[in-house]
Amino acid sequence: MKAFNTFDAKLRLNLLVLFTAGLLFWSSLSLLLPTLPLYIDDVGASKQEIGIVMGSFAIGLLLSRPMLGRLADERGRKSVLLIGTIVAAIAPFGYLATQSLGLLILVRIFHGISVAAFTTGYSALVADLAPAETRGEIIGYMTLATPLGLAIGPALGGYLEATSGYGILFLFSAELGFVALLGIIQVTNPPVQTREQTEADDVYDGLRLRNFWQVLASPRVRVPTIVMLLVGLSVGAVHTFVSLFLKSTDVDFNGGLFFTAAAIASFSIRVFAGKASDRFGRGLFITFGIFCYVFALILLWQANSAMFFLLAAIAEGAGGGTLISMMITMMADRSQPQERGQIFAICIAGLDLGIAIAAPLLGIIAEGVGYRDMFGYGAAMTSVALVLFLTHSSKNLSNSFRFALGLAPDAYALKNLKVRTDEI
């Protein structure tokens, strides 16, 4: 936490309020992780229909992220943070109001906008505030709001569902979103960055991003986005089906405890991974994160006891805690402030698309071969992300492999662009 001591009191307060709002936001969202699939199941939906409803959440993310990324760059990060918390406070009332699958899909799509807005604004604002030399450490600490919220939410959600029913559960989720909104209102919005011609821009203009497809085609963005898409398959499989898989087995292990264990693992690894990445580079930790996701799915494929599920939860949490924060940090290294919101939005949209594909696609597989073998298919798909990052994360196979193992710097980081323009 030494880096925080170098900030003035006003900035530290700003970060503290932002962190608290993030904690409340993720608690609101994760209340529904172990319980919403069960609610949809109680309504009478099939495995495939549960996957479609849960996966439609990512449709809202995908449709809104590009617009919200541009909004964050043009109007400031606070504007999209407000949108995210407002949606989080409203959406739970939609679940409470209907049991129609069609309407639940629409509510789920609307709810997805909250994550698109909040994560884009939060990540961009923290990256703006963090000095480049301690960027990994600051982002690592500030993103602890996510695993903490994901630790509190599922356990509390499972308790509320069991003791008070779905009505109180949805109302409490909305209340947490509203309190997060009150916190974001207090956040000081930094001035909107405008592009100024700099020495770095002279080198960087060849990669200047003007629209969605140019962002996606840029070599510094394309491979991370595809990696996030493939990892999204793993995230979607776990978040949508692990509670139902547990319900279908004789193993005495609560779905809420699975997500809580995952969140604790995510929290624990973020405490040191961010700071270590400032020293050893982002590539090594991204590789580790992808490997953890693959390992978690293999464990779920073979799970036949509570210990297997616990280990899978720890591996999944370690993967999320390392990969997502390190990917955000790497993309911050590769972008300028006036384009950072858009680049974050596009890269993280890969994760959204993977989640959107995972729920219905793996739901169909689960209908045919069961939940267990479905996780095996998920492990195979996510393994492709590991191979891709090892071989295509930099200018060529050799440099990619060395960067992915922490043995070479990031060729696409802005500080390296001037001497590496021939490599991009």
mmCIF file of N, CA and C in Angstrom, residues 98-158:
data_model
loop_
_atom_site.group_PDB
_atom_site.id
_atom_site.type_symbol
_atom_site.label_atom_id
_atom_site.label_comp_id
_atom_site.label_asym_id
_atom_site.label_seq_id
_atom_site.Cartn_x
_atom_site.Cartn_y
_atom_site.Cartn_z
ATOM 1 N N THR A 98 -41.684 -10.332 -12.807
ATOM 2 C CA THR A 98 -42.139 -11.272 -13.829
ATOM 3 C C THR A 98 -41.533 -12.659 -13.657
ATOM 4 N N GLN A 99 -42.245 -13.655 -14.157
ATOM 5 C CA GLN A 99 -41.726 -15.020 -14.257
ATOM 6 C C GLN A 99 -41.782 -15.508 -15.702
ATOM 7 N N SER A 100 -42.071 -14.604 -16.615
ATOM 8 C CA SER A 100 -42.080 -14.926 -18.041
ATOM 9 C C SER A 100 -40.643 -15.009 -18.561
ATOM 10 N N LEU A 101 -40.310 -16.096 -19.266
ATOM 11 C CA LEU A 101 -38.950 -16.258 -19.768
ATOM 12 C C LEU A 101 -38.573 -15.136 -20.732
ATOM 13 N N GLY A 102 -39.499 -14.731 -21.573
ATOM 14 C CA GLY A 102 -39.229 -13.658 -22.521
ATOM 15 C C GLY A 102 -38.897 -12.354 -21.826
ATOM 16 N N LEU A 103 -39.677 -12.016 -20.809
ATOM 17 C CA LEU A 103 -39.426 -10.780 -20.078
ATOM 18 C C LEU A 103 -38.169 -10.884 -19.217
ATOM 19 N N LEU A 104 -37.893 -12.067 -18.683
ATOM 20 C CA LEU A 104 -36.666 -12.259 -17.913
ATOM 21 C C LEU A 104 -35.436 -12.052 -18.792
ATOM 22 N N ILE A 105 -35.519 -12.474 -20.049
ATOM 23 C CA ILE A 105 -34.419 -12.247 -20.993
ATOM 24 C C ILE A 105 -34.194 -10.747 -21.182
ATOM 25 N N LEU A 106 -35.295 -9.996 -21.349
ATOM 26 C CA LEU A 106 -35.177 -8.542 -21.536
ATOM 27 C C LEU A 106 -34.589 -7.866 -20.294
ATOM 28 N N VAL A 107 -35.022 -8.291 -19.115
ATOM 29 C CA VAL A 107 -34.479 -7.727 -17.875
ATOM 30 C C VAL A 107 -32.994 -8.048 -17.763
ATOM 31 N N ARG A 108 -32.643 -9.281 -18.131
ATOM 32 C CA ARG A 108 -31.241 -9.705 -18.049
ATOM 33 C C ARG A 108 -30.367 -8.894 -19.008
ATOM 34 N N ILE A 109 -30.875 -8.626 -20.207
ATOM 35 C CA ILE A 109 -30.143 -7.795 -21.165
ATOM 36 C C ILE A 109 -29.925 -6.393 -20.589
ATOM 37 N N PHE A 110 -30.996 -5.819 -20.027
ATOM 38 C CA PHE A 110 -30.902 -4.487 -19.422
ATOM 39 C C PHE A 110 -29.892 -4.484 -18.284
ATOM 40 N N HIS A 111 -29.915 -5.537 -17.461
ATOM 41 C CA HIS A 111 -28.993 -5.624 -16.327
ATOM 42 C C HIS A 111 -27.544 -5.669 -16.810
ATOM 43 N N GLY A 112 -27.319 -6.261 -17.977
ATOM 44 C CA GLY A 112 -25.966 -6.342 -18.513
ATOM 45 C C GLY A 112 -25.333 -4.989 -18.769
ATOM 46 N N ILE A 113 -26.152 -3.982 -19.049
ATOM 47 C CA ILE A 113 -25.627 -2.634 -19.283
ATOM 48 C C ILE A 113 -24.891 -2.123 -18.053
ATOM 49 N N SER A 114 -25.350 -2.539 -16.871
ATOM 50 C CA SER A 114 -24.726 -2.052 -15.633
ATOM 51 C C SER A 114 -23.254 -2.437 -15.564
ATOM 52 N N VAL A 115 -22.940 -3.684 -15.910
ATOM 53 C CA VAL A 115 -21.551 -4.138 -15.857
ATOM 54 C C VAL A 115 -20.721 -3.474 -16.943
ATOM 55 N N ALA A 116 -21.292 -3.345 -18.148
ATOM 56 C CA ALA A 116 -20.576 -2.674 -19.237
ATOM 57 C C ALA A 116 -20.178 -1.258 -18.831
ATOM 58 N N ALA A 117 -21.106 -0.537 -18.238
ATOM 59 C CA ALA A 117 -20.846 0.849 -17.852
ATOM 60 C C ALA A 117 -19.884 0.929 -16.672
ATOM 61 N N PHE A 118 -20.152 0.169 -15.625
ATOM 62 C CA PHE A 118 -19.359 0.309 -14.400
ATOM 63 C C PHE A 118 -17.925 -0.143 -14.608
ATOM 64 N N THR A 119 -17.716 -1.290 -15.230
ATOM 65 C CA THR A 119 -16.357 -1.791 -15.396
ATOM 66 C C THR A 119 -15.534 -0.900 -16.324
ATOM 67 N N THR A 120 -16.160 -0.374 -17.370
ATOM 68 C CA THR A 120 -15.444 0.513 -18.285
ATOM 69 C C THR A 120 -15.024 1.800 -17.573
ATOM 70 N N GLY A 121 -15.958 2.446 -16.881
ATOM 71 C CA GLY A 121 -15.649 3.683 -16.179
ATOM 72 C C GLY A 121 -14.671 3.478 -15.039
ATOM 73 N N TYR A 122 -14.861 2.421 -14.263
ATOM 74 C CA TYR A 122 -14.009 2.146 -13.102
ATOM 75 C C TYR A 122 -12.571 1.870 -13.541
ATOM 76 N N SER A 123 -12.409 0.976 -14.521
ATOM 77 C CA SER A 123 -11.063 0.612 -14.976
ATOM 78 C C SER A 123 -10.337 1.805 -15.570
ATOM 79 N N ALA A 124 -11.034 2.585 -16.400
ATOM 80 C CA ALA A 124 -10.400 3.731 -17.051
ATOM 81 C C ALA A 124 -10.015 4.796 -16.027
ATOM 82 N N LEU A 125 -10.874 5.045 -15.047
ATOM 83 C CA LEU A 125 -10.586 6.064 -14.042
ATOM 84 C C LEU A 125 -9.388 5.669 -13.185
ATOM 85 N N VAL A 126 -9.362 4.419 -12.751
ATOM 86 C CA VAL A 126 -8.228 3.963 -11.937
ATOM 87 C C VAL A 126 -6.933 4.021 -12.745
ATOM 88 N N ALA A 127 -6.981 3.593 -14.006
ATOM 89 C CA ALA A 127 -5.786 3.639 -14.854
ATOM 90 C C ALA A 127 -5.309 5.072 -15.068
ATOM 91 N N ASP A 128 -6.253 6.010 -15.191
ATOM 92 C CA ASP A 128 -5.894 7.425 -15.338
ATOM 93 C C ASP A 128 -5.140 7.938 -14.109
ATOM 94 N N LEU A 129 -5.599 7.515 -12.933
ATOM 95 C CA LEU A 129 -5.049 8.035 -11.683
ATOM 96 C C LEU A 129 -3.728 7.383 -11.297
ATOM 97 N N ALA A 130 -3.483 6.165 -11.780
ATOM 98 C CA ALA A 130 -2.307 5.408 -11.346
ATOM 99 C C ALA A 130 -1.063 5.813 -12.132
ATOM 100 N N PRO A 131 0.030 6.163 -11.456
ATOM 101 C CA PRO A 131 1.287 6.430 -12.159
ATOM 102 C C PRO A 131 1.765 5.182 -12.893
ATOM 103 N N ALA A 132 2.407 5.367 -14.047
ATOM 104 C CA ALA A 132 2.807 4.234 -14.879
ATOM 105 C C ALA A 132 3.720 3.260 -14.128
ATOM 106 N N GLU A 133 4.608 3.783 -13.277
ATOM 107 C CA GLU A 133 5.578 2.920 -12.605
ATOM 108 C C GLU A 133 4.945 2.044 -11.517
ATOM 109 N N THR A 134 3.774 2.428 -11.012
ATOM 110 C CA THR A 134 3.082 1.604 -10.001
ATOM 111 C C THR A 134 1.676 1.223 -10.476
ATOM 112 N N ARG A 135 1.468 1.234 -11.792
ATOM 113 C CA ARG A 135 0.130 0.995 -12.336
ATOM 114 C C ARG A 135 -0.423 -0.380 -11.944
ATOM 115 N N GLY A 136 0.413 -1.407 -12.046
ATOM 116 C CA GLY A 136 -0.051 -2.745 -11.693
ATOM 117 C C GLY A 136 -0.472 -2.841 -10.240
ATOM 118 N N GLU A 137 0.300 -2.225 -9.358
ATOM 119 C CA GLU A 137 -0.006 -2.256 -7.925
ATOM 120 C C GLU A 137 -1.319 -1.542 -7.627
ATOM 121 N N ILE A 138 -1.505 -0.333 -8.171
ATOM 122 C CA ILE A 138 -2.715 0.434 -7.891
ATOM 123 C C ILE A 138 -3.947 -0.265 -8.458
ATOM 124 N N ILE A 139 -3.862 -0.718 -9.703
ATOM 125 C CA ILE A 139 -5.005 -1.422 -10.305
ATOM 126 C C ILE A 139 -5.294 -2.704 -9.543
ATOM 127 N N GLY A 140 -4.231 -3.406 -9.134
ATOM 128 C CA GLY A 140 -4.433 -4.631 -8.358
ATOM 129 C C GLY A 140 -5.186 -4.375 -7.062
ATOM 130 N N TYR A 141 -4.807 -3.334 -6.336
ATOM 131 C CA TYR A 141 -5.499 -3.005 -5.084
ATOM 132 C C TYR A 141 -6.933 -2.546 -5.333
ATOM 133 N N MET A 142 -7.120 -1.666 -6.313
ATOM 134 C CA MET A 142 -8.456 -1.113 -6.551
ATOM 135 C C MET A 142 -9.429 -2.159 -7.093
ATOM 136 N N THR A 143 -8.930 -3.126 -7.838
ATOM 137 C CA THR A 143 -9.823 -4.174 -8.344
ATOM 138 C C THR A 143 -10.149 -5.217 -7.280
ATOM 139 N N LEU A 144 -9.602 -5.063 -6.080
ATOM 140 C CA LEU A 144 -10.001 -5.949 -4.979
ATOM 141 C C LEU A 144 -11.478 -5.785 -4.633
ATOM 142 N N ALA A 145 -12.076 -4.665 -5.049
ATOM 143 C CA ALA A 145 -13.509 -4.474 -4.812
ATOM 144 C C ALA A 145 -14.323 -5.588 -5.448
ATOM 145 N N THR A 146 -13.853 -6.092 -6.585
ATOM 146 C CA THR A 146 -14.605 -7.150 -7.281
ATOM 147 C C THR A 146 -14.627 -8.456 -6.496
ATOM 148 N N PRO A 147 -13.460 -9.047 -6.137
ATOM 149 C CA PRO A 147 -13.532 -10.306 -5.382
ATOM 150 C C PRO A 147 -14.171 -10.170 -4.008
ATOM 151 N N LEU A 148 -13.995 -9.000 -3.368
ATOM 152 C CA LEU A 148 -14.653 -8.810 -2.071
ATOM 153 C C LEU A 148 -16.171 -8.827 -2.236
ATOM 154 N N GLY A 149 -16.656 -8.119 -3.259
ATOM 155 C CA GLY A 149 -18.093 -8.138 -3.538
ATOM 156 C C GLY A 149 -18.570 -9.517 -3.920
ATOM 157 N N LEU A 150 -17.737 -10.235 -4.700
ATOM 158 C CA LEU A 150 -18.101 -11.589 -5.116
ATOM 159 C C LEU A 150 -17.995 -12.598 -3.981
ATOM 160 N N ALA A 151 -17.315 -12.230 -2.901
ATOM 161 C CA ALA A 151 -17.269 -13.086 -1.712
ATOM 162 C C ALA A 151 -18.497 -12.853 -0.834
ATOM 163 N N ILE A 152 -18.872 -11.583 -0.692
ATOM 164 C CA ILE A 152 -20.006 -11.233 0.166
ATOM 165 C C ILE A 152 -21.337 -11.610 -0.486
ATOM 166 N N GLY A 153 -21.479 -11.252 -1.770
ATOM 167 C CA GLY A 153 -22.759 -11.400 -2.449
ATOM 168 C C GLY A 153 -23.332 -12.798 -2.492
ATOM 169 N N PRO A 154 -22.587 -13.794 -3.029
ATOM 170 C CA PRO A 154 -23.166 -15.137 -3.149
ATOM 171 C C PRO A 154 -23.562 -15.762 -1.815
ATOM 172 N N ALA A 155 -22.700 -15.594 -0.804
ATOM 173 C CA ALA A 155 -23.033 -16.164 0.502
ATOM 174 C C ALA A 155 -24.291 -15.504 1.068
ATOM 175 N N LEU A 156 -24.375 -14.180 0.956
ATOM 176 C CA LEU A 156 -25.552 -13.461 1.437
ATOM 177 C C LEU A 156 -26.780 -13.794 0.598
ATOM 178 N N GLY A 157 -26.579 -13.920 -0.715
ATOM 179 C CA GLY A 157 -27.693 -14.257 -1.591
ATOM 180 C C GLY A 157 -28.265 -15.625 -1.302
ATOM 181 N N GLY A 158 -27.379 -16.607 -1.097
ATOM 182 C CA GLY A 158 -27.852 -17.945 -0.747
ATOM 183 C C GLY A 158 -28.610 -17.959 0.561
#
